[in-house]
Short mmCIF file of C-alpha atoms in Angstrom, two decimals:
data_model
loop_
_atom_site.label_atom_id
_atom_site.label_comp_id
_atom_site.label_asym_id
_atom_site.label_seq_id
_atom_site.Cartn_x
_atom_site.Cartn_y
_atom_site.Cartn_z
CA MET A 1 -35.57 95.92 111.92
CA PRO A 2 -35.48 97.29 108.41
CA GLU A 3 -38.67 97.16 106.43
CA TYR A 4 -39.28 93.99 104.50
CA GLU A 5 -38.14 94.46 100.93
CA PRO A 6 -39.64 91.75 98.73
CA LYS A 7 -38.04 90.65 95.50
CA ILE A 8 -40.52 90.79 92.67
CA LEU A 9 -39.46 88.89 89.61
CA SER A 10 -40.80 90.80 86.61
CA PHE A 11 -41.13 89.51 83.10
CA LEU A 12 -41.56 92.50 80.84
CA CYS A 13 -42.29 92.45 77.15
CA ASN A 14 -39.59 94.15 75.12
CA TRP A 15 -42.09 96.23 73.19
CA CYS A 16 -44.58 97.21 75.84
CA SER A 17 -43.74 97.26 79.52
CA TYR A 18 -40.00 97.22 79.02
CA GLY A 19 -40.42 100.31 76.87
CA ALA A 20 -42.57 101.84 79.58
CA ALA A 21 -39.90 101.08 82.19
CA ASP A 22 -37.30 102.66 79.96
CA LEU A 23 -39.43 105.73 79.47
CA ALA A 24 -40.03 105.95 83.21
CA GLY A 25 -36.29 105.89 83.72
CA VAL A 26 -35.58 108.49 81.05
CA SER A 27 -38.27 110.73 82.55
CA ARG A 28 -36.61 110.31 85.97
CA MET A 29 -39.75 109.00 87.62
CA GLU A 30 -39.46 107.32 90.98
CA TYR A 31 -40.69 103.81 91.63
CA PRO A 32 -39.92 101.09 94.19
CA PRO A 33 -36.61 99.28 93.72
CA ASN A 34 -38.12 95.86 94.47
CA ILE A 35 -38.56 94.62 90.95
CA ARG A 36 -36.00 92.49 89.18
CA ILE A 37 -36.64 92.79 85.48
CA ILE A 38 -36.21 90.05 82.93
CA ARG A 39 -36.78 91.27 79.41
CA ILE A 40 -38.62 88.83 77.21
CA PRO A 41 -39.00 89.28 73.44
CA CYS A 42 -42.77 89.20 73.70
CA THR A 43 -45.27 88.12 76.32
CA GLY A 44 -45.90 85.16 74.06
CA ARG A 45 -42.52 83.87 75.20
CA MET A 46 -43.95 83.50 78.68
CA SER A 47 -44.40 80.02 80.04
CA PRO A 48 -45.85 78.77 83.31
CA LYS A 49 -42.55 77.07 84.02
CA PHE A 50 -40.79 80.41 84.27
CA ILE A 51 -43.20 81.49 86.96
CA LEU A 52 -42.86 78.30 88.97
CA ALA A 53 -39.08 78.25 88.56
CA GLY A 54 -38.94 81.84 89.80
CA LEU A 55 -41.05 81.15 92.86
CA ARG A 56 -39.16 77.98 93.59
CA GLN A 57 -35.87 79.82 93.61
CA GLY A 58 -37.09 82.29 96.15
CA ALA A 59 -38.85 85.16 94.45
CA ASP A 60 -41.50 86.70 96.68
CA ALA A 61 -43.81 87.34 93.78
CA VAL A 62 -43.88 87.18 90.02
CA TRP A 63 -45.21 89.87 87.75
CA VAL A 64 -45.88 89.31 84.09
CA SER A 65 -46.55 92.36 81.98
CA GLY A 66 -47.17 92.78 78.31
CA MET B 1 -56.06 81.17 83.64
CA LYS B 2 -52.67 81.04 85.32
CA ASN B 3 -54.15 82.90 88.19
CA PHE B 4 -56.63 80.14 88.83
CA LEU B 5 -53.99 77.49 88.91
CA GLU B 6 -52.27 79.42 91.65
CA HIS B 7 -55.51 79.32 93.57
CA THR B 8 -54.99 75.66 94.16
CA GLY B 9 -52.11 76.25 96.50
CA ILE B 10 -50.29 79.55 96.43
CA GLU B 11 -51.76 82.82 97.62
CA PRO B 12 -53.12 84.88 94.74
CA GLY B 13 -51.03 87.89 95.79
CA ARG B 14 -47.87 86.24 94.56
CA LEU B 15 -48.67 86.41 90.90
CA HIS B 16 -49.57 89.52 88.97
CA PHE B 17 -50.42 90.27 85.39
CA SER B 18 -50.71 93.62 83.71
CA TRP B 19 -50.84 95.27 80.35
CA ILE B 20 -48.88 98.46 79.79
CA SER B 21 -48.05 100.19 76.53
CA SER B 22 -44.54 101.50 75.95
CA ALA B 23 -45.81 105.06 76.16
CA GLU B 24 -47.47 104.60 79.54
CA SER B 25 -44.58 105.26 81.89
CA THR B 26 -46.94 106.71 84.47
CA LYS B 27 -49.05 103.60 84.48
CA PHE B 28 -45.87 101.58 84.82
CA VAL B 29 -44.86 103.47 87.93
CA ASP B 30 -48.39 103.11 89.32
CA VAL B 31 -48.49 99.39 88.80
CA VAL B 32 -45.03 98.78 90.22
CA THR B 33 -45.91 100.74 93.32
CA LYS B 34 -49.21 98.94 93.74
CA ILE B 35 -47.74 95.49 93.30
CA THR B 36 -44.86 96.22 95.65
CA ASP B 37 -47.27 97.42 98.30
CA GLU B 38 -49.41 94.36 97.87
CA VAL B 39 -46.49 91.99 98.13
CA LYS B 40 -45.21 93.79 101.21
CA MET B 41 -48.50 92.96 102.89
CA LEU B 42 -47.81 89.24 102.52
CA ASP B 43 -46.01 87.39 105.24
CA PRO B 44 -42.40 87.29 104.04
CA ALA B 45 -40.69 84.16 105.29
CA ASN B 46 -43.40 81.87 106.52
CA LYS B 47 -45.55 81.99 103.45
CA LYS B 48 -42.81 81.64 100.91
CA TYR B 49 -44.39 78.57 99.51
CA VAL B 50 -42.61 77.31 96.50
CA LYS B 51 -39.00 77.18 97.45
CA THR B 52 -36.30 74.57 97.43
CA GLU B 53 -35.48 73.32 100.86
CA PRO B 54 -31.76 72.95 101.38
CA LYS B 55 -30.96 69.29 101.78
CA VAL B 56 -29.37 68.57 105.12
CA ASP B 57 -27.50 65.32 105.51
CA MET C 1 -69.97 45.33 78.44
CA THR C 2 -68.44 41.97 77.56
CA GLU C 3 -71.08 41.51 74.88
CA TYR C 4 -69.33 44.12 72.73
CA THR C 5 -66.36 41.82 72.20
CA ASP C 6 -67.91 39.75 69.43
CA LYS C 7 -69.17 42.76 67.58
CA ILE C 8 -65.77 44.44 67.90
CA LYS C 9 -64.05 41.37 66.47
CA GLU C 10 -66.52 41.19 63.63
CA ILE C 11 -66.08 44.84 62.66
CA SER C 12 -62.31 44.67 63.03
CA LYS C 13 -62.03 41.63 60.81
CA ARG C 14 -64.20 43.25 58.20
CA VAL C 15 -62.33 46.56 58.02
CA LEU C 16 -59.00 44.75 57.94
CA ALA C 17 -60.15 42.42 55.16
CA GLU C 18 -61.59 45.30 53.15
CA GLY C 19 -58.25 47.06 53.43
CA ARG C 20 -59.92 50.07 55.02
CA VAL C 21 -57.32 49.98 57.82
CA GLU C 22 -53.89 48.47 58.32
CA MET C 23 -54.34 47.74 61.99
CA VAL C 24 -56.91 47.88 64.72
CA ILE C 25 -55.99 49.24 68.12
CA GLY C 26 -57.87 47.63 70.97
CA PHE C 27 -57.36 45.71 74.17
CA ARG C 28 -56.40 42.16 74.97
CA LYS C 29 -56.35 40.30 78.25
CA GLY C 30 -53.46 41.29 80.45
CA SER C 31 -51.31 38.88 82.41
CA VAL C 32 -52.79 40.01 85.73
CA PRO C 33 -56.46 40.51 86.49
CA MET C 34 -57.99 43.96 85.86
CA MET C 35 -55.07 44.99 83.67
CA ASN C 36 -56.00 44.75 80.05
CA GLN C 37 -53.23 45.77 77.74
CA PRO C 38 -53.39 47.66 74.47
CA HIS C 39 -53.23 45.42 71.46
CA LEU C 40 -52.45 46.29 67.85
CA ALA C 41 -54.18 43.75 65.66
CA THR C 42 -53.02 43.48 62.06
CA SER C 43 -54.41 40.09 61.05
CA ALA C 44 -57.58 38.09 61.53
CA GLU C 45 -55.80 35.81 64.01
CA SER C 46 -54.62 38.66 66.17
CA VAL C 47 -58.10 40.21 66.04
CA ASP C 48 -59.30 37.15 67.93
CA GLU C 49 -57.26 38.29 70.91
CA LEU C 50 -59.26 41.50 71.23
CA VAL C 51 -61.55 41.77 74.25
CA TRP C 52 -63.80 44.36 75.78
CA ASP C 53 -64.81 44.50 79.42
CA SER C 54 -64.70 46.89 82.35
CA ASN C 55 -60.91 46.84 82.60
CA CYS C 56 -60.23 48.84 79.46
CA GLY C 57 -59.60 52.07 81.34
CA LEU C 58 -56.46 53.10 79.49
CA ASN C 59 -56.89 55.67 76.78
CA LEU C 60 -56.17 54.27 73.32
CA ALA C 61 -55.91 57.72 71.75
CA ASN C 62 -52.40 57.63 73.20
CA TYR C 63 -51.34 55.23 70.47
CA ILE C 64 -52.34 57.18 67.40
CA THR C 65 -50.14 60.27 67.78
CA ASP C 66 -48.22 61.04 64.59
CA LYS C 67 -48.96 57.61 63.15
CA LYS C 68 -48.77 57.01 59.42
CA GLY C 69 -51.16 54.75 57.55
CA THR C 70 -54.73 53.89 58.34
CA ILE C 71 -55.81 52.81 61.76
CA GLY C 72 -58.93 51.34 63.22
CA ILE C 73 -59.39 52.30 66.81
CA ILE C 74 -61.84 51.16 69.43
CA ALA C 75 -63.10 54.18 71.28
CA LYS C 76 -65.24 54.65 74.33
CA GLY C 77 -66.59 58.10 75.17
CA CYS C 78 -63.39 59.57 76.55
CA ASP C 79 -61.17 57.93 73.92
CA SER C 80 -63.25 59.45 71.17
CA ARG C 81 -62.97 62.89 72.73
CA ASN C 82 -59.22 62.50 72.88
CA ILE C 83 -59.19 61.40 69.25
CA VAL C 84 -61.04 64.61 68.40
CA THR C 85 -58.40 66.56 70.33
CA HIS C 86 -55.69 64.80 68.36
CA VAL C 87 -57.35 65.67 65.08
CA ILE C 88 -57.75 69.31 66.14
CA GLU C 89 -54.08 69.44 67.12
CA ASN C 90 -53.01 67.95 63.78
CA LYS C 91 -51.60 64.83 65.35
CA ILE C 92 -53.50 62.60 62.96
CA LYS C 93 -55.94 63.08 60.10
CA ARG C 94 -59.55 62.11 60.58
CA ASP C 95 -59.60 60.13 57.34
CA GLN C 96 -56.72 57.96 58.52
CA LEU C 97 -58.98 56.66 61.23
CA TYR C 98 -61.82 54.23 61.36
CA ILE C 99 -63.37 54.72 64.76
CA ILE C 100 -65.27 51.83 66.26
CA GLY C 101 -67.38 53.48 68.92
CA VAL C 102 -68.14 51.68 72.16
CA PRO C 103 -70.85 53.11 74.40
CA CYS C 104 -69.37 52.74 77.85
CA THR C 105 -70.91 52.13 81.24
CA GLY C 106 -67.78 52.88 83.18
CA MET C 107 -64.54 51.14 84.01
CA ILE C 108 -63.75 49.51 87.31
CA ASP C 109 -61.10 50.87 89.59
CA HIS C 110 -58.31 48.40 90.29
CA HIS C 111 -56.90 50.55 93.10
CA LYS C 112 -60.23 50.41 94.89
CA ILE C 113 -60.63 46.67 94.42
CA ASN C 114 -57.09 45.85 95.45
CA ALA C 115 -57.57 47.89 98.61
CA MET C 116 -60.67 45.86 99.51
CA PHE C 117 -58.88 42.57 99.88
CA ASP C 118 -55.84 41.59 101.86
CA SER C 119 -54.70 38.70 99.74
CA GLU C 120 -53.94 38.58 96.07
CA ILE C 121 -56.80 38.73 93.62
CA LEU C 122 -56.57 35.97 91.06
CA THR C 123 -59.61 36.42 88.86
CA VAL C 124 -62.13 39.14 88.23
CA GLU C 125 -65.15 38.17 86.24
CA GLU C 126 -67.90 40.28 84.89
CA SER C 127 -71.46 39.50 83.96
CA GLY C 128 -73.82 42.35 83.32
CA ASP C 129 -73.69 44.68 86.29
CA GLN C 130 -72.08 42.21 88.63
CA ILE C 131 -68.38 41.81 89.20
CA THR C 132 -67.08 38.68 90.87
CA ILE C 133 -63.70 38.98 92.47
CA SER C 134 -62.00 35.85 93.66
CA GLY C 135 -58.64 34.71 94.93
CA ASN C 136 -57.21 32.05 97.16
CA GLY C 137 -60.07 31.06 99.48
CA PHE C 138 -62.44 33.93 98.81
CA SER C 139 -64.92 35.01 96.22
CA GLU C 140 -67.18 38.01 96.35
CA THR C 141 -69.73 39.47 94.00
CA LYS C 142 -70.29 43.18 93.92
CA ASP C 143 -72.27 45.77 92.04
CA LYS C 144 -70.21 47.31 89.29
CA GLN C 145 -71.55 50.73 90.21
CA GLU C 146 -69.67 50.57 93.53
CA LEU C 147 -66.39 49.71 91.89
CA LEU C 148 -66.28 52.35 89.17
CA GLN C 149 -63.30 54.61 88.66
CA GLU C 150 -64.00 57.97 90.15
CA ASN C 151 -63.97 59.75 86.83
CA CYS C 152 -66.48 57.25 85.46
CA THR C 153 -68.92 57.95 88.26
CA VAL C 154 -69.08 61.61 87.20
CA CYS C 155 -68.76 61.01 83.46
CA THR C 156 -71.28 62.80 81.26
CA HIS C 157 -70.00 61.60 77.90
CA ARG C 158 -70.28 57.85 77.97
CA ASN C 159 -71.18 57.58 74.31
CA PRO C 160 -68.48 58.29 71.76
CA VAL C 161 -68.80 61.73 70.17
CA GLU C 162 -67.16 60.75 66.91
CA TYR C 163 -67.36 57.30 65.35
CA ASP C 164 -67.72 55.48 62.06
CA GLU C 165 -69.54 52.52 63.46
CA LEU C 166 -70.92 51.48 66.81
CA ALA C 167 -70.29 48.19 68.54
CA GLY C 168 -73.47 48.40 70.57
CA ASN C 169 -76.50 50.51 71.28
CA LEU C 170 -75.95 53.96 72.73
CA VAL C 171 -76.29 54.06 76.49
CA GLU C 172 -78.09 56.64 78.53
CA GLU C 173 -75.88 59.52 79.67
CA GLN C 174 -75.62 60.22 83.37
CA LYS C 175 -77.46 63.33 84.38
CA ASN C 176 -77.39 65.43 87.51
CA VAL C 177 -73.90 64.44 88.50
CA ASP C 178 -71.77 67.05 90.15
CA GLN C 179 -68.62 66.71 88.08
CA TYR C 180 -66.63 69.13 90.15
CA ALA C 181 -67.67 68.23 93.70
CA SER C 182 -64.11 67.58 94.84
CA VAL C 183 -62.85 70.83 93.31
CA THR C 184 -65.56 72.87 94.97
CA LYS C 185 -64.57 71.36 98.29
CA VAL C 186 -60.94 72.37 97.86
CA GLU C 187 -61.89 75.83 96.64
CA SER C 188 -63.65 76.54 99.90
CA LEU C 189 -60.43 76.00 101.87
CA SER C 190 -58.02 78.74 102.87
CA ALA C 191 -54.66 79.12 101.12
CA ASP C 192 -52.87 77.28 103.91
CA GLU C 193 -55.35 74.44 103.97
CA LYS C 194 -55.13 74.11 100.21
CA TRP C 195 -51.40 74.00 100.44
CA ASN C 196 -51.50 71.24 103.03
CA TYR C 197 -54.14 69.35 101.11
CA PHE C 198 -52.00 69.18 97.98
CA GLU C 199 -48.87 68.54 99.99
CA ASP C 200 -50.56 65.45 101.46
CA LEU C 201 -51.97 64.46 98.12
CA LEU C 202 -48.57 64.46 96.46
CA SER C 203 -46.46 63.10 99.29
CA PRO C 204 -46.48 59.50 97.97
CA CYS C 205 -45.40 60.57 94.46
CA ILE C 206 -42.26 58.79 93.27
CA ARG C 207 -41.92 60.75 90.03
CA CYS C 208 -42.21 57.66 87.84
CA TYR C 209 -44.05 59.73 85.21
CA ALA C 210 -46.55 56.93 84.62
CA CYS C 211 -49.29 59.58 84.60
CA ARG C 212 -47.51 61.42 81.85
CA ASN C 213 -46.95 58.30 79.80
CA ALA C 214 -50.52 57.12 80.15
CA CYS C 215 -51.91 60.50 79.17
CA PRO C 216 -53.01 60.83 75.55
CA LEU C 217 -52.30 64.56 75.69
CA CYS C 218 -48.63 64.19 76.57
CA TYR C 219 -46.85 63.85 73.28
CA CYS C 220 -44.16 66.55 73.36
CA PRO C 221 -40.96 65.21 71.74
CA THR C 222 -39.04 66.36 74.80
CA CYS C 223 -41.07 66.61 77.95
CA PHE C 224 -40.42 69.63 80.16
CA VAL C 225 -39.23 67.34 82.94
CA ASP C 226 -36.57 65.83 80.70
CA GLU C 227 -35.22 69.17 79.55
CA SER C 228 -31.83 69.85 81.06
CA ARG C 229 -30.59 72.90 79.22
CA PRO C 230 -32.11 75.00 80.61
CA GLN C 231 -33.57 72.92 83.35
CA TRP C 232 -36.79 74.48 84.58
CA VAL C 233 -38.04 71.70 86.76
CA GLY C 234 -35.92 70.13 89.45
CA LYS C 235 -35.57 66.40 89.09
CA SER C 236 -35.40 65.57 92.77
CA GLN C 237 -37.98 64.09 95.11
CA ASP C 238 -38.15 67.40 96.91
CA PRO C 239 -41.80 68.29 97.59
CA THR C 240 -41.38 71.55 95.68
CA ASP C 241 -40.07 69.81 92.61
CA VAL C 242 -42.79 67.18 92.76
CA LYS C 243 -45.37 69.92 93.00
CA THR C 244 -43.83 71.87 90.14
CA PHE C 245 -44.05 68.78 87.98
CA HIS C 246 -47.68 68.17 88.79
CA LEU C 247 -48.74 71.79 88.39
CA LEU C 248 -47.02 72.10 85.03
CA ARG C 249 -48.30 68.76 83.85
CA ALA C 250 -51.82 69.78 84.72
CA TYR C 251 -51.37 73.13 83.07
CA HIS C 252 -50.27 71.49 79.85
CA CYS C 253 -53.60 69.71 79.85
CA ALA C 254 -55.65 72.87 80.35
CA GLY C 255 -58.55 72.96 77.95
CA ARG C 256 -57.55 69.58 76.53
CA CYS C 257 -58.18 67.11 79.34
CA THR C 258 -61.20 64.89 78.86
CA ASP C 259 -61.03 63.44 82.37
CA CYS C 260 -60.48 59.93 81.04
CA GLY C 261 -58.75 58.91 84.27
CA ALA C 262 -55.82 57.19 82.56
CA CYS C 263 -53.37 59.10 84.78
CA GLU C 264 -54.99 57.92 87.98
CA ARG C 265 -55.32 54.41 86.70
CA ALA C 266 -51.65 54.30 85.78
CA CYS C 267 -50.43 55.77 89.06
CA PRO C 268 -48.73 53.02 91.09
CA MET C 269 -49.20 55.00 94.29
CA GLY C 270 -52.90 55.68 93.77
CA ILE C 271 -52.55 59.47 93.85
CA LYS C 272 -55.64 61.41 92.85
CA ILE C 273 -53.94 63.30 90.07
CA ARG C 274 -57.24 64.35 88.58
CA GLU C 275 -57.65 66.90 91.37
CA PHE C 276 -55.37 69.20 89.35
CA THR C 277 -56.75 68.71 85.87
CA LYS C 278 -60.27 68.78 87.22
CA LYS C 279 -59.79 72.29 88.54
CA LEU C 280 -58.60 73.46 85.14
CA ASN C 281 -61.50 71.72 83.44
CA LYS C 282 -63.85 73.52 85.75
CA ASP C 283 -62.23 76.86 84.94
CA CYS C 284 -62.51 76.18 81.23
CA GLN C 285 -66.13 75.32 81.67
CA GLU C 286 -66.88 78.42 83.71
CA LEU C 287 -64.78 80.94 81.78
CA TYR C 288 -65.15 79.73 78.23
CA GLY C 289 -68.02 77.26 78.37
CA TRP C 290 -65.63 74.72 76.96
CA GLU C 291 -65.38 70.99 77.32
CA ALA C 292 -62.54 69.34 75.46
CA GLY C 293 -62.98 67.08 72.47
CA LEU C 294 -66.63 67.54 71.63
CA SER C 295 -66.39 68.97 68.14
CA LEU C 296 -63.98 68.79 65.24
CA ASP C 297 -64.70 72.32 64.04
CA GLU C 298 -64.12 74.33 67.16
CA ARG C 299 -60.73 75.59 68.26
CA PRO C 300 -59.85 75.23 71.95
CA PRO C 301 -60.04 78.38 74.10
CA LEU C 302 -56.31 78.68 74.77
CA ASP C 303 -55.72 78.62 71.03
CA THR C 304 -57.99 81.48 70.06
CA PHE C 305 -58.37 85.11 70.93
CA LYS C 306 -61.70 86.77 71.42
CA THR C 307 -62.21 90.33 72.50
CA ASP C 308 -64.58 89.17 75.21
CA ASP C 309 -62.13 86.73 76.78
CA PRO C 310 -62.17 87.08 80.55
CA ASP C 311 -59.40 89.43 81.69
CA GLU C 312 -60.19 90.37 85.29
CA PHE C 313 -56.80 89.13 86.38
CA ILE C 314 -54.97 91.71 84.26
CA LYS C 315 -54.31 95.05 85.92
#
């Protein structure tokens, strides 16, 4: 049986973590492929309903990063 | 605060928060790895709490 | 508390006659026992309909959101705290209001009383601390203390915090009550047990949104459950959707809920909705030392940033 690969729904701030993810990509760093990124304009855009909607539709976990 | 709401039902390991600057690509990689590992520890199917059940009828 | 009625009428008539306010918001007798209904009195005759007893559990702060003109409002402890919240959130100006404070000794729980008797209750009368409940062929007198709404039994703000005039002498506040006993109990459970506990708690919910409508905090022009583009919350009776609604509703009340119990009172299924808001109140108390609606000059914790805000949950 293949290893369990969770889907992690990630809300990343355009200016912070999204930039970091971009930089990580440009620098050819390796990281797990389990995250599914949604870019948000700012962490202030975050709302609890996004998290619950994500979990409800089957995400294994939610990660919010600013 | 959100974290504490999750305490009243969902396991804490299903919600993560972090703070990473756009220059911290190394921290980004660290955090992604850590969170992925943590989530892999959770029971995949059985504990998938909030999820729409397909209506059968 | 029935003795307040005369005083309330007297004050209301005076402020109306003086032109200090255009209407007075209070309660009048409802068509069924234990169900007083909100009443907007604009003339001396309609003031005569006002009453005050232990069935005034609804929160009148609900009726002042975004109102124009001057309003007199009758406020018990929790109402007054919600009025403060409204003023802080710019939903009304303090000088539009004339607050008639009512020191409260608790409201009686109609769910509890209805569950006690098999047949229909026709009258409920109150004198002092005794409540007499009677219907076809029965009549029983009970101590009011036994019949209180759950939130009233743990209330620590019975006296109004903000008022222009009082309708009675201040009452003694309850001390040494464990406000969060039920939350502590749930906290000690494991994740699975918690899940099952809330699953059971919410299973009777019919999504009528009475809790939302009764709540003085819920005044969004479009509620998140009515949004359809995009639609974040499922509208079905599915347990997940029901839970999403309740979690989000509770979260909207974080740092604002005064535990007035209007939601539970309004619930036709008798669900203990306060279990959710209570937990958030406890968190606010523990993390920020905050209780909603106590002062007009302080901003709520979710509205301010301090460098020493708790941040253990951030990696």
